[in-house]
Structure formats: structure tokens, C-alpha cells
Short mmCIF file of C-alpha atoms and ligand atoms in Angstrom, two decimals:
data_model
loop_
_atom_site.label_atom_id
_atom_site.label_comp_id
_atom_site.label_asym_id
_atom_site.label_seq_id
_atom_site.Cartn_x
_atom_site.Cartn_y
_atom_site.Cartn_z
CA UNK Y 930 86.76 -0.22 -11.04
CA UNK Y 931 84.80 1.22 -13.98
CA UNK Y 932 81.19 0.23 -14.50
CA UNK Y 933 82.03 -1.41 -17.84
CA UNK Y 934 84.60 -3.69 -16.17
CA UNK Y 935 82.18 -4.61 -13.37
CA UNK Y 936 79.58 -5.52 -15.96
CA UNK Y 937 82.06 -7.68 -17.83
CA UNK Y 938 82.90 -9.60 -14.69
CA UNK Y 939 79.20 -10.19 -14.02
CA UNK Y 940 78.76 -11.41 -17.60
CA UNK Y 941 81.79 -13.71 -17.17
CA UNK Y 942 80.19 -15.13 -14.01
CA UNK Y 943 76.97 -15.74 -15.88
CA UNK Y 944 78.83 -17.47 -18.73
CA UNK Y 945 80.73 -19.71 -16.25
CA UNK Y 946 77.45 -20.67 -14.62
CA UNK Y 947 75.89 -21.46 -18.01
CA UNK Y 948 78.88 -23.71 -18.83
CA UNK Y 949 78.69 -25.48 -15.44
CA UNK Y 950 74.95 -26.04 -15.86
CA UNK Y 951 75.57 -27.41 -19.36
CA UNK Y 952 78.01 -29.94 -17.91
CA UNK Y 953 75.58 -30.79 -15.08
CA UNK Y 954 72.90 -31.53 -17.67
CA UNK Y 955 75.24 -33.99 -19.44
CA UNK Y 956 76.26 -35.54 -16.09
CA UNK Y 957 72.54 -36.26 -15.51
CA UNK Y 958 72.24 -37.82 -18.97
CA UNK Y 959 75.31 -40.06 -18.48
CA UNK Y 960 74.22 -41.00 -14.95
CA UNK Y 961 70.81 -42.03 -16.26
CA UNK Y 962 72.42 -43.98 -19.11
CA UNK Y 963 74.79 -45.76 -16.71
CA UNK Y 964 72.13 -46.84 -14.21
CA UNK Y 965 69.81 -47.87 -17.06
CA UNK Y 966 72.55 -50.01 -18.63
CA UNK Y 967 73.24 -51.56 -15.20
CA UNK Y 968 69.56 -52.67 -15.10
CA UNK Y 969 68.39 -50.36 -12.31
CA UNK Y 970 64.76 -49.25 -12.23
CA UNK Y 971 64.53 -45.48 -11.82
CA UNK Y 972 61.94 -44.38 -9.29
CA UNK Y 973 60.46 -40.93 -8.90
CA UNK Y 974 61.45 -39.19 -5.67
CA UNK Y 975 59.44 -38.80 -2.48
CA UNK Y 976 59.61 -35.34 -0.89
CA UNK Y 977 57.38 -35.71 2.20
CA UNK Y 978 57.68 -38.78 4.40
CA UNK Y 979 56.17 -40.03 7.66
CA UNK Y 980 59.76 -41.02 8.58
CA UNK Y 981 63.05 -39.82 7.13
CA UNK Y 982 66.80 -40.19 7.63
CA UNK Y 983 67.75 -39.02 11.17
CA UNK Y 984 71.20 -37.90 9.87
CA UNK Y 985 72.76 -38.90 13.12
CA UNK Y 986 74.44 -39.73 15.27
CA UNK Y 987 77.17 -38.68 12.82
CA UNK Y 988 80.06 -36.47 13.91
CA UNK Y 989 80.08 -35.00 10.37
CA UNK Y 990 76.43 -33.93 10.42
CA UNK Y 991 75.50 -30.31 11.16
CA UNK Y 992 71.77 -30.05 10.49
CA UNK Y 993 69.84 -27.81 12.89
CA UNK Y 994 66.60 -29.81 12.63
CA UNK Y 995 64.50 -31.90 10.29
CA UNK Y 996 61.93 -29.72 8.51
CA UNK Y 997 58.35 -30.87 9.01
CA UNK Y 998 54.87 -29.85 8.02
CA UNK Y 999 51.41 -30.72 9.28
CA UNK Y 1000 48.90 -31.74 6.62
CA UNK Y 1001 45.34 -32.98 7.23
CA UNK Y 1002 46.19 -33.93 10.79
CA UNK Y 1003 49.30 -35.92 9.81
CA UNK Y 1004 52.95 -34.94 10.42
CA UNK Y 1005 55.30 -35.15 7.42
CA UNK Y 1006 59.07 -34.68 7.32
CA UNK Y 1007 60.86 -33.12 4.36
CA UNK Y 1008 63.27 -35.68 2.97
CA UNK Y 1009 66.76 -35.57 4.55
CA UNK Y 1010 67.44 -38.58 2.37
CA UNK Y 1011 65.35 -41.42 0.95
CA UNK Y 1012 67.36 -44.13 2.72
CA UNK Y 1013 64.33 -45.55 4.59
CA UNK Y 1014 62.20 -45.48 1.45
CA UNK Y 1015 65.06 -47.19 -0.44
CA UNK Y 1016 64.95 -50.14 1.97
CA UNK Y 1017 61.25 -50.67 1.23
CA UNK Y 1018 61.80 -50.07 -2.51
CA UNK Y 1019 64.67 -52.58 -2.79
CA UNK Y 1020 62.43 -55.21 -1.21
CA UNK Y 1021 59.49 -54.48 -3.52
CA UNK Y 1022 61.18 -53.56 -6.81
CA UNK Y 1023 64.82 -54.78 -6.73
CA UNK Y 1024 67.75 -52.69 -8.05
CA UNK Y 1025 66.56 -49.08 -7.83
CA UNK Y 1026 67.94 -45.58 -8.23
CA UNK Y 1027 66.42 -42.16 -7.73
CA UNK Y 1028 67.38 -38.55 -8.41
CA UNK Y 1029 66.28 -37.44 -4.99
CA UNK Y 1030 65.88 -33.82 -3.84
CA UNK Y 1031 66.97 -33.50 -0.19
CA UNK Y 1032 66.38 -30.65 2.26
CA UNK Y 1033 68.98 -30.35 5.02
CA UNK Y 1034 68.75 -27.33 7.30
CA UNK Y 1035 72.49 -26.83 7.79
CA UNK Y 1036 73.98 -24.39 10.29
CA UNK Y 1037 74.89 -20.93 9.01
CA UNK Y 1038 78.62 -21.64 9.61
CA UNK Y 1039 78.47 -24.30 6.90
CA UNK Y 1040 78.25 -21.52 4.27
CA UNK Y 1041 82.04 -21.34 4.14
CA UNK Y 1042 82.74 -25.07 3.90
CA UNK Y 1043 82.38 -24.81 0.11
CA UNK Y 1044 80.29 -28.00 -0.02
CA UNK Y 1045 77.10 -27.59 2.06
CA UNK Y 1046 73.67 -26.66 0.73
CA UNK Y 1047 70.27 -26.59 2.39
CA UNK Y 1048 68.69 -28.06 -0.72
CA UNK Y 1049 70.42 -30.40 -3.19
CA UNK Y 1050 69.89 -33.49 -5.31
CA UNK Y 1051 71.48 -36.84 -4.72
CA UNK Y 1052 71.68 -39.87 -6.98
CA UNK Y 1053 70.62 -42.55 -4.51
CA UNK Y 1054 70.66 -46.30 -5.30
CA UNK Y 1055 70.18 -49.62 -3.56
CA UNK Y 1056 70.88 -53.22 -4.61
CA UNK Y 1057 69.35 -56.36 -3.07
CA UNK Y 1058 71.85 -58.84 -1.56
CA UNK Y 1059 74.85 -56.65 -2.53
CA UNK Y 1060 77.94 -56.34 -0.33
CA UNK Y 1061 80.27 -53.39 0.26
CA UNK Y 1062 82.77 -54.51 -2.42
CA UNK Y 1063 80.00 -54.84 -5.06
CA UNK Y 1064 78.85 -51.25 -4.48
CA UNK Y 1065 82.39 -49.85 -4.50
CA UNK Y 1066 83.10 -51.66 -7.76
CA UNK Y 1067 79.90 -50.26 -9.33
CA UNK Y 1068 80.74 -46.70 -8.21
CA UNK Y 1069 84.25 -46.98 -9.66
CA UNK Y 1070 82.80 -48.16 -12.98
CA UNK Y 1071 80.37 -45.21 -12.89
CA UNK Y 1072 83.19 -42.69 -12.48
CA UNK Y 1073 85.23 -44.34 -15.25
CA UNK Y 1074 82.11 -44.10 -17.47
CA UNK Y 1075 81.74 -40.39 -16.65
CA UNK Y 1076 85.43 -39.73 -17.30
CA UNK Y 1077 85.27 -41.50 -20.68
CA UNK Y 1078 82.02 -39.94 -21.91
CA UNK Y 1079 82.74 -36.38 -20.71
CA UNK Y 1080 86.41 -36.19 -21.70
CA UNK Y 1081 85.68 -34.08 -24.81
CA UNK Y 1082 83.03 -31.88 -23.14
CA UNK Y 1083 83.45 -28.26 -24.31
CA UNK Y 1084 82.84 -26.92 -20.77
CA UNK Y 1085 86.30 -28.07 -19.63
CA UNK Y 1086 88.44 -25.99 -22.02
CA UNK Y 1087 85.98 -23.09 -21.82
CA UNK Y 1088 86.33 -23.04 -18.01
CA UNK Y 1089 90.07 -23.63 -18.20
CA UNK Y 1090 90.06 -26.93 -16.27
CA UNK Y 1091 91.44 -30.35 -17.16
CA UNK Y 1092 88.83 -33.10 -17.62
CA UNK Y 1093 89.15 -35.70 -14.83
CA UNK Y 1094 91.19 -38.88 -15.28
CA UNK Y 1095 90.07 -41.64 -12.96
CA UNK Y 1096 92.36 -44.63 -12.41
CA UNK Y 1097 90.65 -47.42 -10.48
CA UNK Y 1098 90.56 -49.37 -8.22
CA UNK Y 1099 90.78 -46.65 -5.59
CA UNK Y 1100 92.54 -47.02 -2.26
CA UNK Y 1101 90.42 -48.00 0.74
CA UNK Y 1102 91.41 -47.11 4.34
CA UNK Y 1103 89.45 -47.40 7.56
CA UNK Y 1104 88.51 -44.23 9.44
CA UNK Y 1105 90.73 -45.56 12.27
CA UNK Y 1106 93.76 -45.57 9.96
CA UNK Y 1107 92.86 -42.10 8.64
CA UNK Y 1108 92.47 -40.73 12.18
CA UNK Y 1109 95.84 -42.11 13.17
CA UNK Y 1110 97.48 -40.47 10.19
CA UNK Y 1111 95.62 -37.13 9.97
CA UNK Y 1112 93.90 -36.68 13.35
CA UNK Y 1113 90.17 -36.67 14.17
CA UNK Y 1114 89.36 -34.11 11.42
CA UNK Y 1115 91.04 -36.29 8.78
CA UNK Y 1116 88.72 -35.56 5.86
CA UNK Y 1117 90.18 -32.20 4.74
CA UNK Y 1118 93.88 -33.04 5.01
CA UNK Y 1119 93.46 -36.57 3.60
CA UNK Y 1120 91.49 -35.16 0.64
CA UNK Y 1121 94.16 -32.43 0.08
CA UNK Y 1122 96.89 -35.07 0.08
CA UNK Y 1123 95.22 -37.24 -2.62
CA UNK Y 1124 95.13 -36.98 -6.37
CA UNK Y 1125 92.49 -39.73 -6.87
CA UNK Y 1126 89.25 -40.34 -4.97
CA UNK Y 1127 89.62 -42.85 -2.12
CA UNK Y 1128 87.35 -44.94 0.12
CA UNK Y 1129 86.99 -44.40 3.87
CA UNK Y 1130 85.52 -47.48 5.57
CA UNK Y 1131 83.90 -48.06 8.96
CA UNK Y 1132 82.11 -44.98 10.33
CA UNK Y 1133 80.03 -45.07 13.48
CA UNK Y 1134 76.80 -43.69 12.02
CA UNK Y 1135 73.01 -43.96 11.61
CA UNK Y 1136 71.08 -47.06 12.66
CA UNK Y 1137 70.51 -48.24 9.10
CA UNK Y 1138 74.24 -48.85 8.36
CA UNK Y 1139 74.99 -52.45 9.32
CA UNK Y 1140 77.19 -53.12 12.31
CA UNK Y 1141 79.43 -56.09 11.51
CA UNK Y 1142 77.78 -59.02 13.36
CA UNK Y 1143 81.23 -60.69 13.48
CA UNK Y 1144 82.92 -57.55 14.90
CA UNK Y 1145 80.55 -55.34 16.93
CA UNK Y 1146 81.73 -51.72 16.97
CA UNK Y 1147 82.72 -52.00 13.28
CA UNK Y 1148 80.40 -50.79 10.53
CA UNK Y 1149 79.99 -52.14 6.99
CA UNK Y 1150 79.83 -48.71 5.41
CA UNK Y 1151 81.93 -46.59 3.07
CA UNK Y 1152 82.40 -42.97 2.08
CA UNK Y 1153 84.03 -41.88 -1.15
CA UNK Y 1154 86.27 -38.82 -0.72
CA UNK Y 1155 87.24 -36.57 -3.64
CA UNK Y 1156 90.89 -35.53 -3.95
CA UNK Y 1157 92.43 -32.01 -3.92
CA UNK Y 1158 90.47 -30.92 -0.82
CA UNK Y 1159 86.96 -31.35 -2.33
CA UNK Y 1160 85.99 -33.76 0.48
CA UNK Y 1161 83.07 -36.17 0.77
CA UNK Y 1162 81.51 -37.36 -2.49
CA UNK Y 1163 79.29 -40.28 -1.49
CA UNK Y 1164 78.18 -42.30 1.48
CA UNK Y 1165 76.66 -45.74 1.63
CA UNK Y 1166 76.57 -49.07 3.41
CA UNK Y 1167 75.34 -52.59 3.75
CA UNK Y 1168 72.09 -52.20 5.69
CA UNK Y 1169 70.58 -53.41 8.90
CA UNK Y 1170 67.55 -55.34 7.61
CA UNK Y 1171 66.46 -57.50 10.58
CA UNK Y 1172 63.75 -55.68 12.50
CA UNK Y 1173 65.07 -56.57 15.97
CA UNK Y 1174 68.53 -55.25 15.15
CA UNK Y 1175 66.97 -52.06 13.70
CA UNK Y 1176 64.92 -51.52 16.88
CA UNK Y 1177 67.97 -52.10 19.09
CA UNK Y 1178 70.06 -49.66 17.06
CA UNK Y 1179 67.36 -46.95 17.22
CA UNK Y 1180 67.21 -47.38 21.00
CA UNK Y 1181 71.01 -47.30 21.31
CA UNK Y 1182 71.25 -44.12 19.17
CA UNK Y 1183 68.70 -42.33 21.35
CA UNK Y 1184 66.77 -41.06 18.32
CA UNK Y 1185 63.03 -40.79 19.05
CA UNK Y 1186 61.20 -44.05 18.21
CA UNK Y 1187 58.06 -42.03 17.39
CA UNK Y 1188 59.73 -40.47 14.36
CA UNK Y 1189 60.37 -43.99 12.98
CA UNK Y 1190 57.06 -45.64 13.84
CA UNK Y 1191 55.91 -45.58 10.22
CA UNK Y 1192 59.23 -47.04 9.03
CA UNK Y 1193 59.21 -49.77 11.69
CA UNK Y 1194 55.69 -50.77 10.64
CA UNK Y 1195 56.61 -50.88 6.95
CA UNK Y 1196 59.98 -52.59 7.51
CA UNK Y 1197 58.83 -56.00 8.73
CA UNK Y 1198 60.27 -58.20 5.98
CA UNK Y 1199 63.19 -56.27 4.56
CA UNK Y 1200 65.82 -57.98 2.42
CA UNK Y 1201 69.59 -57.65 2.85
CA UNK Y 1202 70.86 -54.84 0.62
CA UNK Y 1203 73.61 -52.29 0.11
CA UNK Y 1204 73.66 -48.96 -1.67
CA UNK Y 1205 74.89 -45.40 -1.59
CA UNK Y 1206 74.08 -41.85 -2.59
CA UNK Y 1207 76.15 -39.03 -4.07
CA UNK Y 1208 75.36 -35.35 -4.41
CA UNK Y 1209 75.05 -34.19 -8.01
CA UNK Y 1210 76.12 -30.62 -7.21
CA UNK Y 1211 79.24 -31.79 -5.33
CA UNK Y 1212 80.14 -34.03 -8.25
CA UNK Y 1213 79.86 -31.20 -10.78
CA UNK Y 1214 81.68 -28.78 -8.45
CA UNK Y 1215 84.56 -31.27 -8.30
CA UNK Y 1216 84.56 -31.83 -12.09
CA UNK Y 1217 84.75 -28.09 -12.88
CA UNK Y 1218 86.78 -27.17 -9.75
CA UNK Y 1219 84.18 -24.53 -8.74
CA UNK Y 1220 84.99 -22.60 -5.54
CA UNK Y 1221 81.60 -23.38 -3.97
CA UNK Y 1222 78.98 -26.08 -4.54
CA UNK Y 1223 76.39 -23.27 -4.81
CA UNK Y 1224 78.22 -22.15 -7.98
CA UNK Y 1225 76.73 -25.10 -9.88
CA UNK Y 1226 73.15 -24.22 -8.87
CA UNK Y 1227 71.13 -21.65 -10.78
CA UNK Y 1228 69.15 -20.84 -7.60
CA UNK Y 1229 71.89 -21.06 -4.96
CA UNK Y 1230 70.85 -22.81 -1.74
CA UNK Y 1231 73.77 -21.87 0.52
CA UNK Y 1232 73.09 -21.82 4.31
CA UNK Y 1233 72.63 -18.24 5.48
CA UNK Y 1234 72.52 -16.75 1.96
CA UNK Y 1235 69.20 -15.28 0.82
CA UNK Y 1236 68.29 -16.97 -2.48
CA UNK Y 1237 67.15 -14.72 -5.35
CA UNK Y 1238 63.95 -16.74 -5.61
N1 LIG F 1318 72.16 -41.88 0.60
C1 LIG F 1318 72.89 -42.32 1.76
C2 LIG F 1318 72.99 -43.84 1.77
O1 LIG F 1318 72.56 -44.47 0.84
C3 LIG F 1318 72.28 -41.83 3.04
C4 LIG F 1318 72.34 -40.32 3.19
O2 LIG F 1318 72.24 -39.56 2.25
N2 LIG F 1318 72.44 -39.84 4.41
O3 LIG F 1318 73.54 -44.39 2.70
#
């Protein structure tokens, strides 16, 4: 290949990235507008916490460890997610949302999944006294809002992709039904087989997702899965909010109590709530059909890749 052609391809890559980042910027604007119109209070994110999301047990999780630092004699964890802070915030403030930077030290092998990053931003929200169906309805309205407001965005024709058309309500299946149909690694094939996002209900997961008191062994949580093989978009749940149930779940999960001491102290009078979080980069990757989620970041954070800065 001649040098001129190589340069052109690099310039094309740069132009694609500029277009994707332009769309991402408008996704942030429309997300902010939506949550504001839905009467959520936006909080600023927390980056260092005395407790953070254990990200497990979850068969889908592949983090090597939780990053931590020592500062003035105190141990702080880098935020895996703000779920524990959200439970305090929903008690103290009410309906809240946050654009929350998360650090997840994913295994090197995750580089090729197309959708894992060691640093990303999620839109994370929580609603007092909400139930699973309320959150799923809100998320569907959010996607319809995005589809309507971004339909004419110039990035779509410039990148040669169709703007998304969302038709709601979306199908909801339990993970048990999905496993029966597609096997234990159902997410990829089920996503490939769909042309609209769909809900996957009832995952056995972290202690903060509520186990159905009427049906132990069943969980009042939900994932949203993108179609066309783009995989997980969002995860959320009704929450465990009674301190004794939280303690029992932490013990059952075998995660170290010491890492949650600060949370257990702060979590004495929680309120029932439900919420969810979705990755902004995964959302934009899906909208523009980018090969890798790192393609929508200016400073790529792909496991095992050395970032330019
Ligand atoms: N944000 C998710 C939730 O609300 C938790 C996570 O990111 N692990 O359930």
C-alpha cells in the first residue's frame, strides 16, 4: 500500500472518531434532558469509596481485582459502580441520576469481546419505592426519546448507518427461558437473533439485587440486551434495603464483610428502591455500529492495549 493511501485511511479513521464523538456529545445532552424532564436530581460522581460494588458473584463478571489506594491511613476503592452510594443517595435525596466514571480491571482476554473497557462512564439512576416494571417502562421511554431526538443526526448518514428505530414495549424473558433456548452462554446468540432490545429477568447476582421474598432463589432484577450481537446494555434491580437481609446476603455470597463495613454502617435506614445503569460508550457503539466500544473513546481504555495517554 502506498504511503498516501495509508495516510488517507488514518484520516478516515480520525473523521469516523470525530463523528462518533459528536454523536456521543448529543447523547449526553439528550440523556441529561430526559432525566431532568423526569424530575431526577443529577448528582456529581464519587470516584473513591470506602466500599464499592463487589461485581460478584456474577458469572458474567471478569474483573481481576478491585483497584484500591491508601490515603492518609485510610483504604479507598476505585468505583466499580456507585450502586452502594446510590442506595444512600436515594434515601437522602430521592430520584437521582449520575454520570459515573467506573474503573473495572478486566482480564486481558476481554479485549476481543468488543464491549469491555477498563474505564468507562455509566448513566446510573435510582428511584425510591419503584418496582421492576416502573424502571423498565422508564428505560423504554428513554430509548424512544433518544430515537426521536437523534433521528436526523448528521453522524448517521456520514458513517453510513441507519438511525435506530425502537418499537416498545420490548420482550421480557427470564434467564431460565433464555438458557433453555440458547444454552448457558445465551447472551451472544440471543442478541444475534433479535432485531430489538429485549429484557432478561432473574439473574443470580450481587447482594444488593433483591431476592424475591415470595420465591427465594428468584431475583427481582433485569438486564437490557441490545440486538444484532451487541450484547448487554444495562443492568438493574429492585434492591435489598433491610439491613438483616443485606448482611445475610453478604455472608451467603462469601464476599469479605470488611470491604462493606462502611456501607453497612451507613445503610441502617435504607428505603425500598429500584434503578439501573447503562454504559454510555456501549450505547454509542450500538447506535453507530462501531466494531469495538473503544472506538467511541478518544483515549481508548481497552484491556491489554496501551493507551496513548
Ligand atoms: N449500575 C448497576 C445497577 O444499578 C450496577 C452495576 O453497574 N454493576 O444495578
